[in-house]
Structure formats: C-alpha cells, structure tokens
C-alpha cells in the first residue's frame, strides 16, 4: 500500500521522528484515559508506511490530540460507521474499554501517594543519563531514553497524589530530563527535534514554578536559534536569560546570559556590543567562581567560560585569542567529559587552520576524531572538523600531510 504522505508531511513540519510521535501519542493518551498509552514505534511505522489505513479508536484519539485535527485530515480513511456525539466522560469510558480495562475503569482507581523516594529514584536515572551524555554526546539512544523517562515521570504524577513540594520537584525533574533530550538533539545538529522537546520542557518548567528550570529551557532555545542561524532571535533569548529572576539572584546565571548574548551579537557583526557583553560576562563570573554551583549550572566552569569565549573571538575574527582560550579549556576540562573534550579539540583545530597553521591543524583534527567513540552522535564535532577541512583546502596546500588529512576527514564527516 502507498505510504501516508500527509502524515509524513505533518510529522516533518513538527520535527517529529517516529519514536517521538509514539511518545507524544502516549502522553496524549495519558491525558485522555488517565494512564500512559502503549503506542510503539512499530505502530507509528505502520501508520506512516500505509499498512494501517483506518486506526482504532484510541490511536485516532491520540493522533487527533497530537496534531490538532481529525484523522481524515491526516490521510487516514474515515471510520466505517459514524458514531454519535459523546460527552467527554462517555468517550473516556469507551477509550478505556478499548484497551481491555473496562472493568478497571468502572471501579475506583487506586492511587499511591508519591514521596521523596520516588523522586530520588527518578533522579538517579537522570544522573545515569547525564553521565552517558557526557561520554557519548548527542546519541539518539540518550535522546530517546530521556524522552521516555520524562513520560514516566509525568505518568507517575497523573497516577498518584503528591504534596506540592514533591509535585514541583517532579515537574522540575521532568523539565530537566526533557532539556537533556533537547540538548542531545542540539549536539546531533537536529534543532527541529530539539524545539519539539523544548516546547514540552517549557510547559513542565512552568508547572514546576521554578525560575532556574525555566532559565535552562531559554538557554537551550537560544542554542537552537543559533543552529538555525537566527542570531537576532538568539540575542533576544539571551536578553531574557540575563534579565530573569535567576540571573538577578545568582551572578553565575547572569554571566551565562551575557556570554550567550556576546556570542549572538558577534555573529550579528556588532563587535562593540559583543565585547561589552563579554566583559560583563567575565565581571559577573569572577565573584561567582569561588562558589560551588549546584544543579545544571555547574557545567559553567572556568573551562566552559573560556570555551564559550573562544566562540566569541572566533566570530570576531580573532583566531589567535580563540586558540588561547581553547588551550586553557583543554588544560582544565575533566578527563571524563569526552564529548566536550572532542568538541573543543575540533574547534582548536579550526582556529589553527584559520591562522594558516595547516600541519598543526591536521594533527589536532586527528586527535579530536580519535576521542569520539563509535556510538557518539556529536554531529557538532563532525561539522567543526568539516569546516576545518574546508579552510585547509582553501589554502591550496600541496603538503602530503594536509592532503591525507583532508581525504580522511571526508570519511569522518
């Protein structure tokens, strides 16, 4: 049977993969029937390839919730019989019956109250994902696992009562986990997928009523804007970050906001404003650097400050200063942060190439690629090495070392 071109187009517009659509449909069913659905990637595959032309009732309901339109508008055949209009309670009962749990729907549901041990258990899973992300970079497996964990956290909140403190803690964790999925997509150079995750994270951060959690969402939204080359939007997002209540309370958050803005302004060819923002970023960073930050913002160390500064200097054409910053970063970055070490080594290679140090840039590029594990999904590192190759090729060099590296790097990227 022919594939469902309409559904494929709508998925593409929303930036959804088949796994992500399955996850979104399960979340929709959670809202409709009170428990997570069981839509699998195989179910979605059958919908996309045309094997399923007339979905069953709960699948139709989930599709309509995700896309906001009738299934007929998604390229599916209409139901065999038209059903009379139903009130929401009657519809919910029928949907539950369709899953084989009609008896359970008739009986009062038993809810277990969520407590701190539940939150701690979910947080431990999140910690393991953070460790894997630091090692691998933007692997699709990490993105998928993070999305699935966020769904389970939301399901536990729907199925059990909780105090306001635990509820907010769980929503904050769900937002952080979803941001991790978004960052994996950013690292894989997939900003559309990242945006889909961040739309969900934005709602969860609002439910958590936590300014630092919301700040993280804005930070990642700004990064997706940069990947789309929409630097004006990135600068506006950075302005929101540096004016947030989190930035007013903690100079480390203020510093990161100024740093993101400096980067965006440099790419908008506004060097004076960019350098002013970079100076403010350093002035805010210095008093905060003596503290031990907790939570997500702890990534913003002195090594990370220098790495982000190098991006600003690169955009301003100051490649020697960018190289100096990256040397300091690589000297200070923890050994276990393999993804970041590979990324910043690739940027060091690019900075050297732009200064005409061709052989040195080739040697550094080889070192960067050697750090990437086979299952790493850090497309940002691969893209940086591709730019290095282009810069070296543009010099017209005939050096065997450079020609060999150019040929090898074509296979890498």
mmCIF file of C-alpha atoms in Angstrom:
data_model
loop_
_atom_site.group_PDB
_atom_site.id
_atom_site.type_symbol
_atom_site.label_atom_id
_atom_site.label_comp_id
_atom_site.label_asym_id
_atom_site.label_seq_id
_atom_site.Cartn_x
_atom_site.Cartn_y
_atom_site.Cartn_z
ATOM 1 C CA UNK A 1 0.000 0.000 0.000
ATOM 2 C CA UNK A 2 1.229 3.581 -0.611
ATOM 3 C CA UNK A 3 2.793 5.456 2.290
ATOM 4 C CA UNK A 4 0.761 8.102 4.099
ATOM 5 C CA UNK A 5 2.316 11.208 2.559
ATOM 6 C CA UNK A 6 0.058 13.569 4.530
ATOM 7 C CA UNK A 7 1.114 12.132 7.878
ATOM 8 C CA UNK A 8 4.777 12.193 6.870
ATOM 9 C CA UNK A 9 4.484 15.844 5.886
ATOM 10 C CA UNK A 10 2.784 16.812 9.153
ATOM 11 C CA UNK A 11 5.449 14.946 11.153
ATOM 12 C CA UNK A 12 8.147 16.767 9.202
ATOM 13 C CA UNK A 13 6.501 20.124 9.926
ATOM 14 C CA UNK A 14 6.567 19.379 13.672
ATOM 15 C CA UNK A 15 10.072 17.910 13.525
ATOM 16 C CA UNK A 16 8.868 14.558 14.891
ATOM 17 C CA UNK A 17 10.561 11.228 14.319
ATOM 18 C CA UNK A 18 8.524 8.018 14.519
ATOM 19 C CA UNK A 19 9.801 7.345 18.062
ATOM 20 C CA UNK A 20 8.946 10.890 19.120
ATOM 21 C CA UNK A 21 5.442 10.664 17.648
ATOM 22 C CA UNK A 22 4.873 7.427 19.579
ATOM 23 C CA UNK A 23 5.999 9.192 22.769
ATOM 24 C CA UNK A 24 3.712 12.189 22.112
ATOM 25 C CA UNK A 25 0.747 9.884 21.408
ATOM 26 C CA UNK A 26 1.330 8.040 24.688
ATOM 27 C CA UNK A 27 1.365 11.357 26.555
ATOM 28 C CA UNK A 28 -1.897 12.311 24.830
ATOM 29 C CA UNK A 29 -3.474 9.012 25.883
ATOM 30 C CA UNK A 30 -2.298 9.654 29.429
ATOM 31 C CA UNK A 31 -4.377 12.840 29.431
ATOM 32 C CA UNK A 32 -7.370 11.144 27.771
ATOM 33 C CA UNK A 33 -7.624 7.829 29.634
ATOM 34 C CA UNK A 34 -5.680 8.582 32.789
ATOM 35 C CA UNK A 35 -2.719 6.266 32.145
ATOM 36 C CA UNK A 36 0.105 6.097 29.584
ATOM 37 C CA UNK A 37 -0.721 4.574 26.231
ATOM 38 C CA UNK A 38 1.085 1.662 24.637
ATOM 39 C CA UNK A 39 1.777 3.122 21.207
ATOM 40 C CA UNK A 40 5.050 1.672 19.917
ATOM 41 C CA UNK A 41 7.425 2.748 17.161
ATOM 42 C CA UNK A 42 6.064 -0.191 15.156
ATOM 43 C CA UNK A 43 2.520 1.193 15.462
ATOM 44 C CA UNK A 44 3.693 4.531 14.093
ATOM 45 C CA UNK A 45 5.688 2.843 11.353
ATOM 46 C CA UNK A 46 2.509 1.076 10.175
ATOM 47 C CA UNK A 47 0.669 4.406 10.216
ATOM 48 C CA UNK A 48 3.384 6.077 8.148
ATOM 49 C CA UNK A 49 4.003 3.337 5.588
ATOM 50 C CA UNK A 50 0.302 2.872 4.873
ATOM 51 C CA UNK A 51 -0.097 -0.575 6.448
ATOM 52 C CA UNK A 52 -2.711 0.930 8.788
ATOM 53 C CA UNK A 53 -5.276 2.963 6.865
ATOM 54 C CA UNK A 54 -8.086 3.037 9.450
ATOM 55 C CA UNK A 55 -6.615 3.353 13.008
ATOM 56 C CA UNK A 56 -8.508 2.013 16.031
ATOM 57 C CA UNK A 57 -10.314 4.361 18.385
ATOM 58 C CA UNK A 58 -7.604 5.138 20.933
ATOM 59 C CA UNK A 59 -4.989 5.578 18.187
ATOM 60 C CA UNK A 60 -7.301 8.048 16.417
ATOM 61 C CA UNK A 61 -7.812 9.955 19.656
ATOM 62 C CA UNK A 62 -4.065 10.198 20.253
ATOM 63 C CA UNK A 63 -3.347 11.329 16.686
ATOM 64 C CA UNK A 64 -6.057 13.979 16.864
ATOM 65 C CA UNK A 65 -4.639 15.250 20.176
ATOM 66 C CA UNK A 66 -1.065 15.481 18.878
ATOM 67 C CA UNK A 67 -1.841 17.105 15.513
ATOM 68 C CA UNK A 68 -4.972 19.045 16.494
ATOM 69 C CA UNK A 69 -7.088 17.847 13.575
ATOM 70 C CA UNK A 70 -9.324 14.886 12.597
ATOM 71 C CA UNK A 71 -7.576 11.732 11.392
ATOM 72 C CA UNK A 72 -9.236 12.208 7.996
ATOM 73 C CA UNK A 73 -7.076 15.339 7.610
ATOM 74 C CA UNK A 74 -4.001 13.211 8.289
ATOM 75 C CA UNK A 75 -4.563 10.973 5.283
ATOM 76 C CA UNK A 76 -6.474 8.156 7.006
ATOM 77 C CA UNK A 77 -9.729 6.519 5.937
ATOM 78 C CA UNK A 78 -12.809 7.638 7.896
ATOM 79 C CA UNK A 79 -14.332 5.221 10.420
ATOM 80 C CA UNK A 80 -16.649 2.580 8.933
ATOM 81 C CA UNK A 81 -19.601 3.894 10.929
ATOM 82 C CA UNK A 82 -20.166 7.380 12.151
ATOM 83 C CA UNK A 83 -20.532 7.491 15.910
ATOM 84 C CA UNK A 84 -22.960 9.921 17.588
ATOM 85 C CA UNK A 85 -21.518 12.788 19.535
ATOM 86 C CA UNK A 86 -20.451 11.769 23.004
ATOM 87 C CA UNK A 87 -19.854 13.637 26.170
ATOM 88 C CA UNK A 88 -16.228 13.568 27.439
ATOM 89 C CA UNK A 89 -16.993 11.103 30.266
ATOM 90 C CA UNK A 90 -18.657 8.619 27.900
ATOM 91 C CA UNK A 91 -15.763 8.956 25.431
ATOM 92 C CA UNK A 92 -13.237 8.318 28.176
ATOM 93 C CA UNK A 93 -15.101 5.183 29.261
ATOM 94 C CA UNK A 94 -15.134 3.801 25.712
ATOM 95 C CA UNK A 95 -11.440 4.533 25.227
ATOM 96 C CA UNK A 96 -10.562 2.705 28.403
ATOM 97 C CA UNK A 97 -12.753 -0.220 27.357
ATOM 98 C CA UNK A 98 -10.887 -0.360 24.045
ATOM 99 C CA UNK A 99 -7.664 -1.086 25.947
ATOM 100 C CA UNK A 100 -9.196 -4.111 27.629
ATOM 101 C CA UNK A 101 -9.638 -2.453 31.025
ATOM 102 C CA UNK A 102 -13.325 -1.638 31.047
ATOM 103 C CA UNK A 103 -13.825 -3.285 34.424
ATOM 104 C CA UNK A 104 -10.994 -1.287 35.913
ATOM 105 C CA UNK A 105 -12.489 1.893 34.518
ATOM 106 C CA UNK A 106 -15.783 1.162 36.252
ATOM 107 C CA UNK A 107 -14.111 0.648 39.610
ATOM 108 C CA UNK A 108 -12.497 3.489 41.559
ATOM 109 C CA UNK A 109 -8.810 3.797 40.700
ATOM 110 C CA UNK A 110 -6.303 3.206 43.442
ATOM 111 C CA UNK A 111 -3.660 5.897 43.653
ATOM 112 C CA UNK A 112 -0.406 5.555 45.551
ATOM 113 C CA UNK A 113 0.954 8.768 47.005
ATOM 114 C CA UNK A 114 4.293 9.891 45.638
ATOM 115 C CA UNK A 115 7.075 10.658 48.085
ATOM 116 C CA UNK A 116 10.730 11.615 48.207
ATOM 117 C CA UNK A 117 11.944 8.038 47.484
ATOM 118 C CA UNK A 118 10.058 8.142 44.158
ATOM 119 C CA UNK A 119 11.655 11.463 43.239
ATOM 120 C CA UNK A 120 15.083 10.143 44.258
ATOM 121 C CA UNK A 121 14.628 7.025 42.112
ATOM 122 C CA UNK A 122 13.804 9.087 39.033
ATOM 123 C CA UNK A 123 16.677 11.468 39.762
ATOM 124 C CA UNK A 124 19.117 8.554 39.882
ATOM 125 C CA UNK A 125 18.035 7.518 36.379
ATOM 126 C CA UNK A 126 18.553 11.110 35.242
ATOM 127 C CA UNK A 127 22.067 11.105 36.736
ATOM 128 C CA UNK A 128 22.945 7.975 34.770
ATOM 129 C CA UNK A 129 21.729 9.619 31.558
ATOM 130 C CA UNK A 130 23.839 12.714 32.293
ATOM 131 C CA UNK A 131 26.896 10.520 32.669
ATOM 132 C CA UNK A 132 26.227 8.783 29.354
ATOM 133 C CA UNK A 133 25.609 12.117 27.624
ATOM 134 C CA UNK A 134 28.938 13.475 28.876
ATOM 135 C CA UNK A 135 30.645 10.420 27.389
ATOM 136 C CA UNK A 136 28.787 9.952 24.108
ATOM 137 C CA UNK A 137 27.336 13.289 23.079
ATOM 138 C CA UNK A 138 24.163 13.569 21.029
ATOM 139 C CA UNK A 139 23.380 9.857 20.651
ATOM 140 C CA UNK A 140 19.794 9.127 19.623
ATOM 141 C CA UNK A 141 19.657 6.496 22.361
ATOM 142 C CA UNK A 142 20.169 9.157 25.033
ATOM 143 C CA UNK A 143 17.586 11.429 23.437
ATOM 144 C CA UNK A 144 15.050 8.587 23.303
ATOM 145 C CA UNK A 145 15.741 7.390 26.872
ATOM 146 C CA UNK A 146 15.432 10.918 28.227
ATOM 147 C CA UNK A 147 12.076 11.413 26.468
ATOM 148 C CA UNK A 148 10.835 8.086 27.810
ATOM 149 C CA UNK A 149 11.941 8.936 31.363
ATOM 150 C CA UNK A 150 10.133 12.277 31.213
ATOM 151 C CA UNK A 151 6.974 10.459 30.107
ATOM 152 C CA UNK A 152 7.205 8.063 33.061
ATOM 153 C CA UNK A 153 7.688 10.953 35.489
ATOM 154 C CA UNK A 154 4.564 12.660 34.128
ATOM 155 C CA UNK A 155 2.645 9.377 34.290
ATOM 156 C CA UNK A 156 3.546 8.911 37.953
ATOM 157 C CA UNK A 157 2.225 12.394 38.710
ATOM 158 C CA UNK A 158 -1.037 11.584 36.931
ATOM 159 C CA UNK A 159 -1.479 8.249 38.696
ATOM 160 C CA UNK A 160 -0.625 9.234 42.269
ATOM 161 C CA UNK A 161 -1.144 12.125 44.642
ATOM 162 C CA UNK A 162 1.786 14.161 45.929
ATOM 163 C CA UNK A 163 2.477 17.102 48.181
ATOM 164 C CA UNK A 164 3.065 20.454 46.494
ATOM 165 C CA UNK A 165 6.792 20.176 47.252
ATOM 166 C CA UNK A 166 7.139 16.730 45.658
ATOM 167 C CA UNK A 167 4.932 17.696 42.739
ATOM 168 C CA UNK A 168 7.058 20.726 41.919
ATOM 169 C CA UNK A 169 10.236 18.696 42.344
ATOM 170 C CA UNK A 170 8.948 16.072 39.913
ATOM 171 C CA UNK A 171 7.871 18.640 37.318
ATOM 172 C CA UNK A 172 11.272 20.309 37.629
ATOM 173 C CA UNK A 173 12.985 16.961 37.085
ATOM 174 C CA UNK A 174 10.742 16.155 34.103
ATOM 175 C CA UNK A 175 11.686 19.514 32.556
ATOM 176 C CA UNK A 176 15.394 18.899 33.168
ATOM 177 C CA UNK A 177 15.184 15.419 31.634
ATOM 178 C CA UNK A 178 13.376 16.817 28.593
ATOM 179 C CA UNK A 179 16.044 19.520 28.273
ATOM 180 C CA UNK A 180 18.635 16.738 28.262
ATOM 181 C CA UNK A 181 16.792 15.136 25.335
ATOM 182 C CA UNK A 182 16.766 18.537 23.630
ATOM 183 C CA UNK A 183 20.495 19.031 24.179
ATOM 184 C CA UNK A 184 21.206 15.583 22.709
ATOM 185 C CA UNK A 185 19.276 16.729 19.629
ATOM 186 C CA UNK A 186 21.229 20.017 19.576
ATOM 187 C CA UNK A 187 24.509 18.101 19.753
ATOM 188 C CA UNK A 188 23.285 15.944 16.874
ATOM 189 C CA UNK A 189 22.630 19.182 14.899
ATOM 190 C CA UNK A 190 18.881 18.497 14.838
ATOM 191 C CA UNK A 191 17.386 21.819 16.023
ATOM 192 C CA UNK A 192 13.833 20.937 14.909
ATOM 193 C CA UNK A 193 13.794 17.863 17.139
ATOM 194 C CA UNK A 194 15.265 19.950 19.937
ATOM 195 C CA UNK A 195 12.475 22.528 19.577
ATOM 196 C CA UNK A 196 9.835 19.816 19.918
ATOM 197 C CA UNK A 197 11.421 18.687 23.191
ATOM 198 C CA UNK A 198 11.746 22.253 24.448
ATOM 199 C CA UNK A 199 8.083 23.042 23.816
ATOM 200 C CA UNK A 200 7.302 20.223 26.238
ATOM 201 C CA UNK A 201 10.017 21.318 28.689
ATOM 202 C CA UNK A 202 8.661 24.867 28.720
ATOM 203 C CA UNK A 203 5.259 23.640 29.978
ATOM 204 C CA UNK A 204 6.870 21.394 32.601
ATOM 205 C CA UNK A 205 9.097 24.231 33.858
ATOM 206 C CA UNK A 206 6.015 26.420 34.212
ATOM 207 C CA UNK A 207 4.276 23.725 36.263
ATOM 208 C CA UNK A 208 7.402 23.476 38.450
ATOM 209 C CA UNK A 209 7.171 27.237 39.118
ATOM 210 C CA UNK A 210 10.967 27.379 39.219
ATOM 211 C CA UNK A 211 12.921 30.223 37.600
ATOM 212 C CA UNK A 212 16.189 28.291 37.283
ATOM 213 C CA UNK A 213 14.419 25.466 35.456
ATOM 214 C CA UNK A 214 12.808 27.982 33.102
ATOM 215 C CA UNK A 215 16.218 29.616 32.567
ATOM 216 C CA UNK A 216 17.619 26.309 31.322
ATOM 217 C CA UNK A 217 14.816 25.988 28.771
ATOM 218 C CA UNK A 218 15.521 29.508 27.489
ATOM 219 C CA UNK A 219 19.231 28.704 27.247
ATOM 220 C CA UNK A 220 18.564 25.676 25.051
ATOM 221 C CA UNK A 221 16.013 27.576 22.962
ATOM 222 C CA UNK A 222 18.706 30.154 22.299
ATOM 223 C CA UNK A 223 21.077 27.404 21.132
ATOM 224 C CA UNK A 224 18.502 26.091 18.651
ATOM 225 C CA UNK A 225 18.113 29.632 17.299
ATOM 226 C CA UNK A 226 21.879 29.783 16.749
ATOM 227 C CA UNK A 227 21.834 26.467 14.891
ATOM 228 C CA UNK A 228 19.113 27.867 12.640
ATOM 229 C CA UNK A 229 21.436 30.880 12.023
ATOM 230 C CA UNK A 230 18.735 33.101 13.530
ATOM 231 C CA UNK A 231 21.158 35.156 15.596
ATOM 232 C CA UNK A 232 18.705 38.004 16.202
ATOM 233 C CA UNK A 233 16.358 35.532 17.931
ATOM 234 C CA UNK A 234 19.327 34.090 19.845
ATOM 235 C CA UNK A 235 20.285 37.568 21.069
ATOM 236 C CA UNK A 236 16.695 38.208 22.177
ATOM 237 C CA UNK A 237 16.630 34.879 24.037
ATOM 238 C CA UNK A 238 19.899 35.743 25.773
ATOM 239 C CA UNK A 239 18.363 39.057 26.833
ATOM 240 C CA UNK A 240 15.537 37.141 28.511
ATOM 241 C CA UNK A 241 18.127 34.969 30.284
ATOM 242 C CA UNK A 242 20.160 37.832 31.708
ATOM 243 C CA UNK A 243 17.054 39.690 32.889
ATOM 244 C CA UNK A 244 15.499 36.625 34.572
ATOM 245 C CA UNK A 245 14.997 36.366 38.324
ATOM 246 C CA UNK A 246 17.556 33.527 38.377
ATOM 247 C CA UNK A 247 20.170 35.895 36.911
ATOM 248 C CA UNK A 248 19.239 38.603 39.418
ATOM 249 C CA UNK A 249 19.782 36.185 42.309
ATOM 250 C CA UNK A 250 22.920 34.414 41.082
ATOM 251 C CA UNK A 251 25.771 36.103 39.185
ATOM 252 C CA UNK A 252 26.667 32.788 37.500
ATOM 253 C CA UNK A 253 23.310 32.786 35.688
ATOM 254 C CA UNK A 254 23.820 36.467 34.827
ATOM 255 C CA UNK A 255 27.274 35.687 33.425
ATOM 256 C CA UNK A 256 25.970 32.900 31.176
ATOM 257 C CA UNK A 257 23.224 35.203 29.873
ATOM 258 C CA UNK A 258 25.784 37.878 28.970
ATOM 259 C CA UNK A 259 28.037 35.243 27.380
ATOM 260 C CA UNK A 260 25.231 33.904 25.173
ATOM 261 C CA UNK A 261 24.365 37.459 24.150
ATOM 262 C CA UNK A 262 28.010 38.263 23.322
ATOM 263 C CA UNK A 263 28.113 35.244 21.029
ATOM 264 C CA UNK A 264 24.907 36.200 19.209
ATOM 265 C CA UNK A 265 25.942 39.857 18.810
ATOM 266 C CA UNK A 266 29.330 38.847 17.399
ATOM 267 C CA UNK A 267 27.543 36.881 14.696
ATOM 268 C CA UNK A 268 25.310 39.879 14.018
ATOM 269 C CA UNK A 269 28.502 41.889 13.239
ATOM 270 C CA UNK A 270 28.124 44.114 16.299
ATOM 271 C CA UNK A 271 31.671 43.878 17.748
ATOM 272 C CA UNK A 272 31.443 46.771 20.208
ATOM 273 C CA UNK A 273 28.234 45.491 21.827
ATOM 274 C CA UNK A 274 29.574 41.925 21.761
ATOM 275 C CA UNK A 275 32.783 42.838 23.589
ATOM 276 C CA UNK A 276 30.812 44.852 26.124
ATOM 277 C CA UNK A 277 28.623 41.809 26.839
ATOM 278 C CA UNK A 278 31.722 39.577 27.072
ATOM 279 C CA UNK A 279 33.271 41.960 29.585
ATOM 280 C CA UNK A 280 30.061 41.934 31.657
ATOM 281 C CA UNK A 281 30.032 38.137 31.482
ATOM 282 C CA UNK A 282 33.515 37.998 32.986
ATOM 283 C CA UNK A 283 32.744 40.598 35.651
ATOM 284 C CA UNK A 284 29.708 38.578 36.756
ATOM 285 C CA UNK A 285 31.605 35.282 36.540
ATOM 286 C CA UNK A 286 34.532 36.271 38.780
ATOM 287 C CA UNK A 287 32.625 36.726 42.088
ATOM 288 C CA UNK A 288 30.637 33.545 41.387
ATOM 289 C CA UNK A 289 33.677 31.404 40.521
ATOM 290 C CA UNK A 290 34.653 30.977 44.165
ATOM 291 C CA UNK A 291 31.376 29.199 44.934
ATOM 292 C CA UNK A 292 30.466 25.580 44.268
ATOM 293 C CA UNK A 293 27.417 25.734 41.983
ATOM 294 C CA UNK A 294 24.777 23.033 42.163
ATOM 295 C CA UNK A 295 22.451 21.562 39.576
ATOM 296 C CA UNK A 296 22.595 22.165 35.852
ATOM 297 C CA UNK A 297 24.522 25.469 36.007
ATOM 298 C CA UNK A 298 27.541 23.609 37.441
ATOM 299 C CA UNK A 299 28.604 22.886 33.824
ATOM 300 C CA UNK A 300 29.522 26.581 33.542
ATOM 301 C CA UNK A 301 33.028 26.282 34.973
ATOM 302 C CA UNK A 302 36.111 28.350 34.174
ATOM 303 C CA UNK A 303 36.936 25.847 31.434
ATOM 304 C CA UNK A 304 33.495 26.295 29.893
ATOM 305 C CA UNK A 305 33.747 30.089 30.245
ATOM 306 C CA UNK A 306 36.974 30.062 28.222
ATOM 307 C CA UNK A 307 35.464 27.700 25.630
ATOM 308 C CA UNK A 308 32.431 29.937 25.113
ATOM 309 C CA UNK A 309 34.713 32.999 24.994
ATOM 310 C CA UNK A 310 36.611 31.315 22.162
ATOM 311 C CA UNK A 311 33.384 31.185 20.131
ATOM 312 C CA UNK A 312 33.010 34.955 20.534
ATOM 313 C CA UNK A 313 36.618 35.630 19.485
ATOM 314 C CA UNK A 314 36.213 33.287 16.502
ATOM 315 C CA UNK A 315 33.098 35.147 15.335
ATOM 316 C CA UNK A 316 35.051 38.423 15.676
ATOM 317 C CA UNK A 317 37.913 37.039 13.574
ATOM 318 C CA UNK A 318 40.383 36.962 16.494
ATOM 319 C CA UNK A 319 41.569 33.406 15.924
ATOM 320 C CA UNK A 320 44.771 33.638 17.984
ATOM 321 C CA UNK A 321 42.765 34.722 21.034
ATOM 322 C CA UNK A 322 40.266 31.942 20.362
ATOM 323 C CA UNK A 323 43.126 29.414 20.267
ATOM 324 C CA UNK A 324 44.484 30.717 23.577
ATOM 325 C CA UNK A 325 41.065 30.294 25.225
ATOM 326 C CA UNK A 326 40.729 26.745 23.907
ATOM 327 C CA UNK A 327 44.173 25.737 25.205
ATOM 328 C CA UNK A 328 43.101 26.899 28.681
ATOM 329 C CA UNK A 329 39.840 24.977 28.346
ATOM 330 C CA UNK A 330 41.515 21.719 27.349
ATOM 331 C CA UNK A 331 44.030 22.060 30.179
ATOM 332 C CA UNK A 332 41.238 22.364 32.747
ATOM 333 C CA UNK A 333 38.403 20.201 31.445
ATOM 334 C CA UNK A 334 37.814 16.927 33.390
ATOM 335 C CA UNK A 335 39.055 13.801 31.622
ATOM 336 C CA UNK A 336 35.652 12.076 31.804
ATOM 337 C CA UNK A 337 33.978 14.814 29.728
ATOM 338 C CA UNK A 338 34.892 13.086 26.464
ATOM 339 C CA UNK A 339 32.200 14.714 24.338
ATOM 340 C CA UNK A 340 33.247 18.250 25.318
ATOM 341 C CA UNK A 341 36.968 17.458 25.010
ATOM 342 C CA UNK A 342 36.438 16.184 21.454
ATOM 343 C CA UNK A 343 34.303 19.214 20.528
ATOM 344 C CA UNK A 344 36.766 21.797 21.861
ATOM 345 C CA UNK A 345 39.737 19.985 20.327
ATOM 346 C CA UNK A 346 37.937 20.189 16.968
ATOM 347 C CA UNK A 347 37.449 23.949 17.490
ATOM 348 C CA UNK A 348 41.140 24.260 18.343
ATOM 349 C CA UNK A 349 41.953 22.576 15.026
ATOM 350 C CA UNK A 350 39.716 25.060 13.222
ATOM 351 C CA UNK A 351 41.343 28.049 14.976
ATOM 352 C CA UNK A 352 44.804 26.804 13.973
ATOM 353 C CA UNK A 353 43.714 26.262 10.370
ATOM 354 C CA UNK A 354 42.357 29.795 10.176
ATOM 355 C CA UNK A 355 45.790 31.100 11.224
ATOM 356 C CA UNK A 356 47.470 29.147 8.422
ATOM 357 C CA UNK A 357 48.983 26.503 10.727
ATOM 358 C CA UNK A 358 47.984 23.693 8.385
ATOM 359 C CA UNK A 359 50.074 20.782 9.678
ATOM 360 C CA UNK A 360 49.294 21.597 13.300
ATOM 361 C CA UNK A 361 45.571 21.857 12.500
ATOM 362 C CA UNK A 362 45.663 18.428 10.814
ATOM 363 C CA UNK A 363 47.350 16.832 13.817
ATOM 364 C CA UNK A 364 44.819 18.429 16.186
ATOM 365 C CA UNK A 365 41.918 17.336 13.972
ATOM 366 C CA UNK A 366 43.129 13.729 14.053
ATOM 367 C CA UNK A 367 43.306 13.944 17.834
ATOM 368 C CA UNK A 368 39.735 15.268 18.004
ATOM 369 C CA UNK A 369 38.361 12.478 15.866
ATOM 370 C CA UNK A 370 40.279 9.885 17.897
ATOM 371 C CA UNK A 371 38.367 10.978 21.007
ATOM 372 C CA UNK A 372 34.944 10.262 19.502
ATOM 373 C CA UNK A 373 33.542 6.885 20.462
ATOM 374 C CA UNK A 374 31.966 4.756 17.696
ATOM 375 C CA UNK A 375 28.438 5.296 19.036
ATOM 376 C CA UNK A 376 28.833 9.021 19.647
ATOM 377 C CA UNK A 377 26.244 11.245 17.998
ATOM 378 C CA UNK A 378 28.084 14.567 18.355
ATOM 379 C CA UNK A 379 27.431 15.975 14.916
ATOM 380 C CA UNK A 380 28.678 19.365 16.120
ATOM 381 C CA UNK A 381 32.198 17.932 16.392
ATOM 382 C CA UNK A 382 31.948 16.371 12.928
ATOM 383 C CA UNK A 383 30.677 19.669 11.481
ATOM 384 C CA UNK A 384 33.575 21.580 13.038
ATOM 385 C CA UNK A 385 36.070 19.143 11.520
ATOM 386 C CA UNK A 386 34.346 19.563 8.147
ATOM 387 C CA UNK A 387 34.827 23.346 8.402
ATOM 388 C CA UNK A 388 38.499 22.770 9.247
ATOM 389 C CA UNK A 389 38.844 20.658 6.109
ATOM 390 C CA UNK A 390 37.297 23.437 4.017
ATOM 391 C CA UNK A 391 39.661 26.067 5.462
ATOM 392 C CA UNK A 392 42.723 23.883 4.817
ATOM 393 C CA UNK A 393 41.565 23.017 1.287
ATOM 394 C CA UNK A 394 41.069 26.724 0.549
ATOM 395 C CA UNK A 395 44.756 27.410 1.277
ATOM 396 C CA UNK A 396 45.654 25.373 -1.801
ATOM 397 C CA UNK A 397 48.294 23.480 0.157
ATOM 398 C CA UNK A 398 50.114 20.591 -1.527
ATOM 399 C CA UNK A 399 51.572 19.212 1.719
ATOM 400 C CA UNK A 400 51.081 15.410 1.828
ATOM 401 C CA UNK A 401 50.086 15.564 5.497
ATOM 402 C CA UNK A 402 47.294 18.029 4.770
ATOM 403 C CA UNK A 403 46.066 16.205 1.656
ATOM 404 C CA UNK A 404 45.975 12.927 3.577
ATOM 405 C CA UNK A 405 44.015 14.519 6.433
ATOM 406 C CA UNK A 406 41.510 16.133 4.045
ATOM 407 C CA UNK A 407 40.838 12.780 2.424
ATOM 408 C CA UNK A 408 40.453 11.010 5.787
ATOM 409 C CA UNK A 409 38.163 13.705 7.203
ATOM 410 C CA UNK A 410 35.762 13.300 4.268
ATOM 411 C CA UNK A 411 35.036 9.800 5.553
ATOM 412 C CA UNK A 412 34.648 11.028 9.146
ATOM 413 C CA UNK A 413 32.088 13.694 8.328
#
